[in-house]
Coordinates of C-alpha atoms in Angstrom, one line a residue:
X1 CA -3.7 -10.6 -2.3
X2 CA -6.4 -10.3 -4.9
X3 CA -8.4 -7.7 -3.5
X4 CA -7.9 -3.7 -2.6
X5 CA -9.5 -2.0 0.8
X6 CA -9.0 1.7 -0.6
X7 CA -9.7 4.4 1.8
X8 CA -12.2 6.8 0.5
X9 CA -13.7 9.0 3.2
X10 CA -12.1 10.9 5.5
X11 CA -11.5 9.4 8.7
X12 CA -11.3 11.4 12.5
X13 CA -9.8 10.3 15.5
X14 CA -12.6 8.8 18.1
X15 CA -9.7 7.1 20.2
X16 CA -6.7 8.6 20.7
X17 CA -6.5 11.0 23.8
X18 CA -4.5 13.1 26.3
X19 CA -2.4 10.7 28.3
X20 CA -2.3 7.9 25.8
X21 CA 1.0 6.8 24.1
X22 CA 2.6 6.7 21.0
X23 CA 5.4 4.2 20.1
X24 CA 7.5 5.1 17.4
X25 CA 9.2 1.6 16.7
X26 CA 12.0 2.1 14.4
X27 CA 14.7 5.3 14.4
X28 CA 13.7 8.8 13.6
X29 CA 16.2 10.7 11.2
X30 CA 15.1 13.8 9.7
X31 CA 11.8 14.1 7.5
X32 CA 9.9 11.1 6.3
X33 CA 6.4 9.7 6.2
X34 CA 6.3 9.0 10.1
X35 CA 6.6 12.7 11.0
X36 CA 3.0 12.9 9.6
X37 CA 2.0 10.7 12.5
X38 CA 4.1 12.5 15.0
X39 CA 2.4 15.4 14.4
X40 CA -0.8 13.7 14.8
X41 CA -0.4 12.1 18.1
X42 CA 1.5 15.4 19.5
X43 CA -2.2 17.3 18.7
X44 CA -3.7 14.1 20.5
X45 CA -1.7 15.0 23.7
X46 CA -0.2 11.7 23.4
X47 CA 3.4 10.8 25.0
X48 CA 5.9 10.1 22.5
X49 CA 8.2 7.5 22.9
X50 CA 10.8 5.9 20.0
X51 CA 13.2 3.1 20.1
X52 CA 16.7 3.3 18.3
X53 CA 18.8 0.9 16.2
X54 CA 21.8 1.8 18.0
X55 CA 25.4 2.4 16.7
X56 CA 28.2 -0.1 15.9
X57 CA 31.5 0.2 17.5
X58 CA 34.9 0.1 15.9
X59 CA 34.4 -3.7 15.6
X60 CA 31.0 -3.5 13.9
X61 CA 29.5 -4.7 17.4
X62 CA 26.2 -3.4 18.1
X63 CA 26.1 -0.9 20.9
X64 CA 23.7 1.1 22.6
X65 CA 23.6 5.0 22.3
X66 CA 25.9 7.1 24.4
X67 CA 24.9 9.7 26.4
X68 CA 25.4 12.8 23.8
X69 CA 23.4 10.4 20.9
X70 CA 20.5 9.8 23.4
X71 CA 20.1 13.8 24.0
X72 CA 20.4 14.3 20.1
X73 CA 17.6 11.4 19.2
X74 CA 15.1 12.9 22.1
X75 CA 15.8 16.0 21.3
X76 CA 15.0 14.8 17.2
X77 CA 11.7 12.9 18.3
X78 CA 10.5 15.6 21.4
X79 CA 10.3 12.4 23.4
X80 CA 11.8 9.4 25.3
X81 CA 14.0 7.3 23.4
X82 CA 13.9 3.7 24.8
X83 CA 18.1 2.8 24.6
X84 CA 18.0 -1.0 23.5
X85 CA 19.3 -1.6 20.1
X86 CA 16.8 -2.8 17.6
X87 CA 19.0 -2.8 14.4
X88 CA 17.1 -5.2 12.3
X89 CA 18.6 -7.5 9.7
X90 CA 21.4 -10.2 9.8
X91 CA 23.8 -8.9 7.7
X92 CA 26.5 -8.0 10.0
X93 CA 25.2 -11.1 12.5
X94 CA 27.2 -14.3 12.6
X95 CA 27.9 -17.2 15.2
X96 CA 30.8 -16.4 17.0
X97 CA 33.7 -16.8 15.3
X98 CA 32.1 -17.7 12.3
X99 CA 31.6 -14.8 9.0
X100 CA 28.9 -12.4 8.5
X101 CA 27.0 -12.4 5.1
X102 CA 28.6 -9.0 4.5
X103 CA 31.9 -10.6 5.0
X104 CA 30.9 -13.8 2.9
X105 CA 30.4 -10.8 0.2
X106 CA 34.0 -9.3 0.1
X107 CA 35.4 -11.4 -2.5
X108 CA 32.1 -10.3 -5.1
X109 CA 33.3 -8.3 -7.7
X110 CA 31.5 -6.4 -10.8
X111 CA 32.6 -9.3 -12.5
X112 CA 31.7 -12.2 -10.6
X113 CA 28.8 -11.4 -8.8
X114 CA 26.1 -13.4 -11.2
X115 CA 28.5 -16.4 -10.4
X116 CA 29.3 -15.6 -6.9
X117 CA 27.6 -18.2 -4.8
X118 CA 27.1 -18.5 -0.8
X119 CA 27.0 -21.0 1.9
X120 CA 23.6 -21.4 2.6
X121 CA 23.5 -23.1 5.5
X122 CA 26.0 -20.5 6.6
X123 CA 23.5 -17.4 5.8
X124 CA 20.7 -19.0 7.7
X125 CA 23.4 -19.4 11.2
X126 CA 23.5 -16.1 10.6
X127 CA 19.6 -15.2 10.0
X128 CA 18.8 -17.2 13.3
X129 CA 21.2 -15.3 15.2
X130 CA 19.9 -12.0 13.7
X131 CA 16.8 -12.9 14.8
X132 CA 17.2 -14.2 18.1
X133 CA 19.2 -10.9 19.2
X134 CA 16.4 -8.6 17.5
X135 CA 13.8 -10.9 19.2
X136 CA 15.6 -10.3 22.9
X137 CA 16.4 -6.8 22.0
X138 CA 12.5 -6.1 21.5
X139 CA 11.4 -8.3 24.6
X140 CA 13.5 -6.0 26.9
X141 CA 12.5 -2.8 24.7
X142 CA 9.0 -4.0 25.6
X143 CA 10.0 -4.5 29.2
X144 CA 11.2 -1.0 29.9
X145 CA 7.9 0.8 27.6
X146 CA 5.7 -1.8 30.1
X147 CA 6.1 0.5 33.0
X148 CA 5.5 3.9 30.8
X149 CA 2.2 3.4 30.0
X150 CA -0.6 3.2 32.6
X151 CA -3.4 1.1 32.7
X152 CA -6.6 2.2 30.6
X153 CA -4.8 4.3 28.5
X154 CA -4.3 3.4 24.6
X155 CA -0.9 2.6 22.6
X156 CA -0.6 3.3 18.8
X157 CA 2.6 1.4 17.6
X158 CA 4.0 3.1 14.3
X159 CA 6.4 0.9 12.9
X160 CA 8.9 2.1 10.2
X161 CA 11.6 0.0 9.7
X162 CA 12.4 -1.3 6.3
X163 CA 15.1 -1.6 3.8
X164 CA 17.9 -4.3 4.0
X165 CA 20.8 -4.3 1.5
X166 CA 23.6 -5.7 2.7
X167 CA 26.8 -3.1 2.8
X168 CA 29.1 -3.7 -0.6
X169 CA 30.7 -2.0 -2.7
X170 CA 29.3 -3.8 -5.6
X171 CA 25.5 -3.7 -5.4
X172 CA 25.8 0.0 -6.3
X173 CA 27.2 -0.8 -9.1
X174 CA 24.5 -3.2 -10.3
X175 CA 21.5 -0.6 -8.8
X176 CA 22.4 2.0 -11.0
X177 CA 22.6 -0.4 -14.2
X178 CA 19.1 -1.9 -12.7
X179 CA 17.1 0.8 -11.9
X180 CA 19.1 3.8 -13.8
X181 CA 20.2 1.7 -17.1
X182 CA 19.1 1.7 -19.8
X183 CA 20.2 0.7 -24.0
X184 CA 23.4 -0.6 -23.4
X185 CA 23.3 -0.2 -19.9
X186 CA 20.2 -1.7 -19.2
X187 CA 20.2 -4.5 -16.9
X188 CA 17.6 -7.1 -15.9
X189 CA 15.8 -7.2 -12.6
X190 CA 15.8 -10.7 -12.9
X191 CA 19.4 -11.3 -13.4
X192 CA 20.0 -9.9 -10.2
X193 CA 16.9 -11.3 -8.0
X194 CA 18.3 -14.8 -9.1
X195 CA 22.1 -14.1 -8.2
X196 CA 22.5 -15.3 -4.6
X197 CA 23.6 -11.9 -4.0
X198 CA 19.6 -11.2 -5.1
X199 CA 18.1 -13.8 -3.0
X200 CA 20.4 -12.9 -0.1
X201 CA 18.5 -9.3 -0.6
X202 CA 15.7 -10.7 -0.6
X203 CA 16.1 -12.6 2.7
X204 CA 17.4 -9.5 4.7
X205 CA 14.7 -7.2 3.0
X206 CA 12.0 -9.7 4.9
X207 CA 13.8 -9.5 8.1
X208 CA 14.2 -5.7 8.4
X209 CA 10.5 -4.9 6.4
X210 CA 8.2 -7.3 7.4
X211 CA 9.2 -9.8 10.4
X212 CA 10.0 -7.1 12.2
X213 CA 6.7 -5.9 12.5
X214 CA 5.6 -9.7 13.7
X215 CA 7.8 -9.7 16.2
X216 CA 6.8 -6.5 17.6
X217 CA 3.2 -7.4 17.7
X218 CA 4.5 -10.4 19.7
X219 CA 6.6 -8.5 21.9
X220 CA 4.4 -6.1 22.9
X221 CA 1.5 -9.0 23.6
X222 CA 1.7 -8.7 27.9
X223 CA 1.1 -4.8 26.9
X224 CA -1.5 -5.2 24.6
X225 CA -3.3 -8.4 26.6
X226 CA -2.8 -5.4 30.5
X227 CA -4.3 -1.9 28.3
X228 CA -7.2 -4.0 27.0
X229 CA -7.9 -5.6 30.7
X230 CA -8.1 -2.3 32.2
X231 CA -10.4 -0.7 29.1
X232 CA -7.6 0.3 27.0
X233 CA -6.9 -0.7 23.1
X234 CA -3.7 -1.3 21.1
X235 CA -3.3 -0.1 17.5
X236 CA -0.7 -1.0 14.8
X237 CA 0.6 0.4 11.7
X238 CA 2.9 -0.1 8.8
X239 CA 4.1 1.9 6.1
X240 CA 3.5 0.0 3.0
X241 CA 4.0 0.3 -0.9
X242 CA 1.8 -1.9 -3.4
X243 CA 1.1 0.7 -6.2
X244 CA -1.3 3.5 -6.2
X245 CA -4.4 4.7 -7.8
X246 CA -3.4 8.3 -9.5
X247 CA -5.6 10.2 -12.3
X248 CA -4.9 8.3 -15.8
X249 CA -7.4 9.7 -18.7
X250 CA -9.6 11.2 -16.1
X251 CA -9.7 8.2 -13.7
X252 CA -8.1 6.8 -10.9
X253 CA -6.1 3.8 -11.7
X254 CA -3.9 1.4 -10.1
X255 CA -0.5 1.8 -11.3
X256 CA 2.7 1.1 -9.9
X257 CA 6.8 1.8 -10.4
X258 CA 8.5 -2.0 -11.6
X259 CA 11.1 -3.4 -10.6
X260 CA 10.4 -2.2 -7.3
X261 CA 12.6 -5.1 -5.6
X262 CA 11.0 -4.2 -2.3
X263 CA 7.9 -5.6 -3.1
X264 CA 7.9 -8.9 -2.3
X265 CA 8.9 -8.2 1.6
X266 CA 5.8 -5.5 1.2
X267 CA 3.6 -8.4 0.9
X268 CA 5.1 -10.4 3.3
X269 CA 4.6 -7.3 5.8
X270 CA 1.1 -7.4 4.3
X271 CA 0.3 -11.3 5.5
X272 CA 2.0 -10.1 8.8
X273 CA -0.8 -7.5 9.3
X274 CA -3.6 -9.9 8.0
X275 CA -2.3 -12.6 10.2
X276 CA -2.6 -10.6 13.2
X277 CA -6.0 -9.4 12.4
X278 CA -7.1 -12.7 12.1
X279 CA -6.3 -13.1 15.6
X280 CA -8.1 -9.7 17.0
X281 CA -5.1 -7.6 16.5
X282 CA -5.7 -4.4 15.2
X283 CA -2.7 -4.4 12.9
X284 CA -2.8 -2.7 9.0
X285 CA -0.5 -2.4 6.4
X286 CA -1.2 1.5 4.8
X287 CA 0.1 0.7 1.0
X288 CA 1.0 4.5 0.7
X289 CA 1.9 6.8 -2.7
X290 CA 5.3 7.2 -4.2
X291 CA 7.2 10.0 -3.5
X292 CA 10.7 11.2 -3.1
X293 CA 12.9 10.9 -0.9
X294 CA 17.3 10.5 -0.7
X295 CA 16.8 6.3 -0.9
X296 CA 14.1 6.4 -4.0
X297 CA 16.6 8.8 -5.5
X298 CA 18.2 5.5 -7.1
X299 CA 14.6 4.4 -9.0
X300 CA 14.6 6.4 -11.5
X301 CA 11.0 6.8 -12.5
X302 CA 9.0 6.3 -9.2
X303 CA 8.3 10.2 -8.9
X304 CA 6.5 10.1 -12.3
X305 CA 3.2 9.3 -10.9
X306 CA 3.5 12.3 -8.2
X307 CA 2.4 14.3 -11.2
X308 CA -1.1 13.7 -11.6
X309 CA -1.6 14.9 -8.0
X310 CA -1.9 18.3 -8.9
X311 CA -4.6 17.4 -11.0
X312 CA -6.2 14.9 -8.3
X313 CA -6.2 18.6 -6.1
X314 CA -8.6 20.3 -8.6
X315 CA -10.7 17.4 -9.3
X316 CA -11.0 16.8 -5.5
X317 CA -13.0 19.9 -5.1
X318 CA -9.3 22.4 -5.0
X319 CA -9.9 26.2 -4.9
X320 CA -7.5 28.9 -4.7
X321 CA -4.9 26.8 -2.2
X322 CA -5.1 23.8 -5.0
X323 CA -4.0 26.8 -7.7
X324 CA -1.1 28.0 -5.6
X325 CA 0.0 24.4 -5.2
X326 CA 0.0 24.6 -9.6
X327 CA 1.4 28.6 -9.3
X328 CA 4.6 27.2 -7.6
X329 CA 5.3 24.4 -9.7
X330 CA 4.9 26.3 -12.5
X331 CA 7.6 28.5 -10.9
X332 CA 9.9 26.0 -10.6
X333 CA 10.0 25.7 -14.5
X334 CA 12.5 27.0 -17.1
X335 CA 11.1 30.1 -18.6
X336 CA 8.8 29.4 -21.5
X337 CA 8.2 25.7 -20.0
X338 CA 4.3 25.3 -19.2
X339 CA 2.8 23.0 -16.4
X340 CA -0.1 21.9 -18.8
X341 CA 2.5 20.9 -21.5
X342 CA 4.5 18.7 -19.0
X343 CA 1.5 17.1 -17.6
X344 CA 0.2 16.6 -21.5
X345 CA 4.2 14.6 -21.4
X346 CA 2.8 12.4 -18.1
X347 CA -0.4 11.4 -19.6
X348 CA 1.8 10.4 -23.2
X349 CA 3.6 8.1 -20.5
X350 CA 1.1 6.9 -18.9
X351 CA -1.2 6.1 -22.4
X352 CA 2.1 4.2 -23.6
X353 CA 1.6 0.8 -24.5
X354 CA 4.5 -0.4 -22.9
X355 CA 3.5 1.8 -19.6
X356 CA 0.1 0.3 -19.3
X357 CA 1.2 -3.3 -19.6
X358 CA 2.8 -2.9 -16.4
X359 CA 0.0 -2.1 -14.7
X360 CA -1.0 -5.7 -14.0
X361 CA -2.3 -6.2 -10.4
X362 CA -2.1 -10.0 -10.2
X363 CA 1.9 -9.7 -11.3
X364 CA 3.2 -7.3 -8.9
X365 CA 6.0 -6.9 -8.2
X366 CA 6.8 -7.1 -12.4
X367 CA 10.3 -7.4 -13.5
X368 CA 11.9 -4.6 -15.9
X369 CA 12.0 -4.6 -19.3
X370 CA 14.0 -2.9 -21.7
X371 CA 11.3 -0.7 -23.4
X372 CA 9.7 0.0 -20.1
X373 CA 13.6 1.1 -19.0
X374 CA 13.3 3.3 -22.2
X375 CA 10.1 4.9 -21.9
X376 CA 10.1 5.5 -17.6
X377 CA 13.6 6.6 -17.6
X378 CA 13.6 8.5 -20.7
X379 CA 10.6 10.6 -19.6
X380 CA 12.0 11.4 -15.7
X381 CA 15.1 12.5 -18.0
X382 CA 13.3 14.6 -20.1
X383 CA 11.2 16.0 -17.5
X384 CA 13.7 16.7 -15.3
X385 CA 15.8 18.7 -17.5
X386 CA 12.5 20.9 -17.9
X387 CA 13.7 22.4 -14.3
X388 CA 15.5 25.5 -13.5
X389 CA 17.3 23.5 -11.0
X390 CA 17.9 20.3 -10.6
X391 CA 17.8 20.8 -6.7
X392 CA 14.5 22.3 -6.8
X393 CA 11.7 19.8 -8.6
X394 CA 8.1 19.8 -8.6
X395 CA 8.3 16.2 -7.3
X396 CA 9.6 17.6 -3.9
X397 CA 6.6 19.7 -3.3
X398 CA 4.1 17.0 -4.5
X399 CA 6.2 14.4 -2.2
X400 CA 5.7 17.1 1.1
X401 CA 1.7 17.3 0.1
X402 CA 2.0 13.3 0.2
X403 CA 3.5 13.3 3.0
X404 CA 1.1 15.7 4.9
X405 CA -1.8 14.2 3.8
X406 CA -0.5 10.3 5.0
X407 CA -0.2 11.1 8.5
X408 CA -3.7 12.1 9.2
X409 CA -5.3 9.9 7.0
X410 CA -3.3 6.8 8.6
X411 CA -3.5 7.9 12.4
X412 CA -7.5 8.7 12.5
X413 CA -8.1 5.2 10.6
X414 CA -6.3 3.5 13.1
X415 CA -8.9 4.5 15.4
X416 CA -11.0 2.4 14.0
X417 CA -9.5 0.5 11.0
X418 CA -11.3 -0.8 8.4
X419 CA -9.1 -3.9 7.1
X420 CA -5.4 -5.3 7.6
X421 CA -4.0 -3.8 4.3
X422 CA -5.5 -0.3 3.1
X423 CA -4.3 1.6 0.0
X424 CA -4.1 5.4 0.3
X425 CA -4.7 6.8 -3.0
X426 CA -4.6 10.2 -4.6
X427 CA -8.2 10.7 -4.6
X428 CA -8.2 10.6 -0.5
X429 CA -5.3 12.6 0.0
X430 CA -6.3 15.1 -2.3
X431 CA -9.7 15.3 -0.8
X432 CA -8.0 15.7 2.5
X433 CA -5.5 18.4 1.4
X434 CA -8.1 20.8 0.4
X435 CA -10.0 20.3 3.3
X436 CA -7.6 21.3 5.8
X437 CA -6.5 24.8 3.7
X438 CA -10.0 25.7 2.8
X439 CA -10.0 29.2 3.1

């Protein structure tokens, strides 16, 4: 993809109404970037209905949820949970009688794993029976939400499912020398994306991330194809990450965390979207900020563009809400610690040499380098430690304003979306954020 669709104006909802339905395909647990939409569709007066990935049973067999986890995940979403199991991936999925790439992976140790190698005809057995279950699982998901949605009415389908790694002990290991290390500890992205433990990654990540999202729009065609006989419309979205434009020197610039090993299954979800649109489906990919949250926890660095937000609220027309946003990260500070000095530290980052090399749009996703291990991880070190608690950062209060400011944005473009892939920058959000707490 050589071109950015960034959203600029804010959008409003001209579609979404009272009786209409919302699709929630993936789990909800706790907080994340879908409850922005939730809360969206819940002021629409839309029904709310999720799927689950189900549970595994003493025997790692996937199983539906009993009757006491069914309660707890309605009660968590404040609507109908369809009970079909849509755990994506192939990693615990094998022919009968035959091993699961997890298993394959018991024998990889911390020092064999860059030699380890796998039967590859074995791993793809194993992908094609991953898929075929998560394709059945979805046609009867789709089977049972067929009947709860009239005719005439509209469906937006939120999907959320991503992530991948396969369950050993090892890869831990190797993340925290990857995206944590650094001198001596340092290891290369590379190393590990050419290990067939890395390309195994790599497989599952575009199973869980992106197909997913392809086989849903397939699944739910016979929905789609009845709604839009009897004047209704299908929507469908997709939370993305391809970098994001955040205030460097004054301007808004595409920059982006490396080695984010994520990113190639982001643009596969990416040609997903624009393959669908190419076909009349109203299907985008929103490429969405960095924030944090317990799995970026483990790449170091990615919260060090959240920063610049608080200056995007000022610049973005902010008043005396955008100042109370600054007021209580400055409270979070040691004493004697000011704001403008740490931000002064963020722009030193982002002016680094080694910092803006990275920021190379063609080359996404970029492998690691030493002196950018140095520079990223040094700073979120330094600036961390500028904290009177290490429980209580600025980043967690910049990552709730992202947060807020996604769901809106994302649900009242889907409306009426302007392209397959759209970047939501800090610009946008800012201007949005403001908006809704002007006094």
């Amino acid at each position: 993809m050589t071109k950015r669709t960034s959203l600029r104006d804010i959008p409003h909802n001209t579609l979404f109404r009272q009786g209409d339905t919302f699709v929630l395909f993936g789990e909800l647990f706790g907080r994340g970037y879908v409850n922005g939409l939730l809360d969206e569709a819940r002021k629409a007066g839309m029904n709310i209905i999720g799927m689950t990935v189900g549970r595994r049973d003493e025997n790692n067999q996937l199983r539906p949820l009993n009757a006491e986890e069914l309660a707890e995940a309605e009660a968590n979403l404040g609507g109908r949970v369809i009970n079909v199991p849509l755990m994506a991936g192939f990693d615990l999925d094998a022919p009968a009688g035959e091993p699961t790439p997890t298993a394959l992976l018991a024998d990889m140790t911390l020092k064999n794993w860059q030699e380890f190698k796998l039967d590859w005809q074995q791993i793809e057995r194993c992908r094609e029976t991953g898929v075929a279950r998560f394709k059945a699982s979805a046609a009867q998901a789709m089977a049972q939400l067929d009947g709860m949605i009239a005719d005439g009415t509209n469906v937006y389908f939120a999907h959320t499912m991503a992530g991948g790694i396969p369950k050993v002990k090892v890869f831990l290991a190797i993340a925290n020398r990857v995206y944590k290390g650094r001198g001596e500890r340092f290891m290369s992205s590379r190393e590990l994306l050419d290990s067939d433990l890395g390309k195994l990654i790599l497989m599952n990540f575009d199973e869980v991330t992106a197909n997913t999202f392809m086989h849903l729009i397939d699944a739910s065609a016979g929905i789609r194809a009845r709604l839009e006989k009897t004047g209704g419309q299908a929507r469908y979205s997709a939370y993305g990450y391809h970098g994001t434009e955040i205030l460097i020197g004054g301007e808004y610039l595409w920059q982006t965390y490396s080695n984010y090993t994520q990113g190639y299954a982001k643009m596969r979800l990416e040609s997903v979207a624009s393959a669908a649109w190419e076909k009349g489906v109203q299907a985008t990919v929103f490429n969405c900020p960095e924030i944090r949250t317990n799995s970026s926890d483990i790449f170091v660095g990615v919260e060090l563009s959240l920063f610049p937000l608080l200056e995007a609220l000022k610049k973005e027309g902010g008043t005396a809400w955008a100042q109370q946003q600054w007021d209580a990260c400055q409270a979070l500070l040691e004493d004697g610690i000011k704001l403008d000095d740490l931000l002064a530290r963020i722009a030193t980052y982002n002016g680094d040499a080694t910092s803006a090399s990275f920021r190379n749009f063609d080359a996404w996703p970029m492998d690691n380098t030493p002196a950018l291990a140095e520079v990223m991880i040094g700073t979120s070190e330094d600036i961390t430690k500028l904290h009177k608690e290490r429980k209580e950062l600025i980043t967690d209060v910049l990552s709730a304003l992202v947060l807020e400011g996604t769901g809106p944005l994302m649900f009242n473009e889907m409306s009426k979306p302007a392209a397959p892939v759209i970047w939501l920058n800090h610009d946008v959000i800012a201007r949005l954020l403001n908006q809704n707490h002007a006094a």
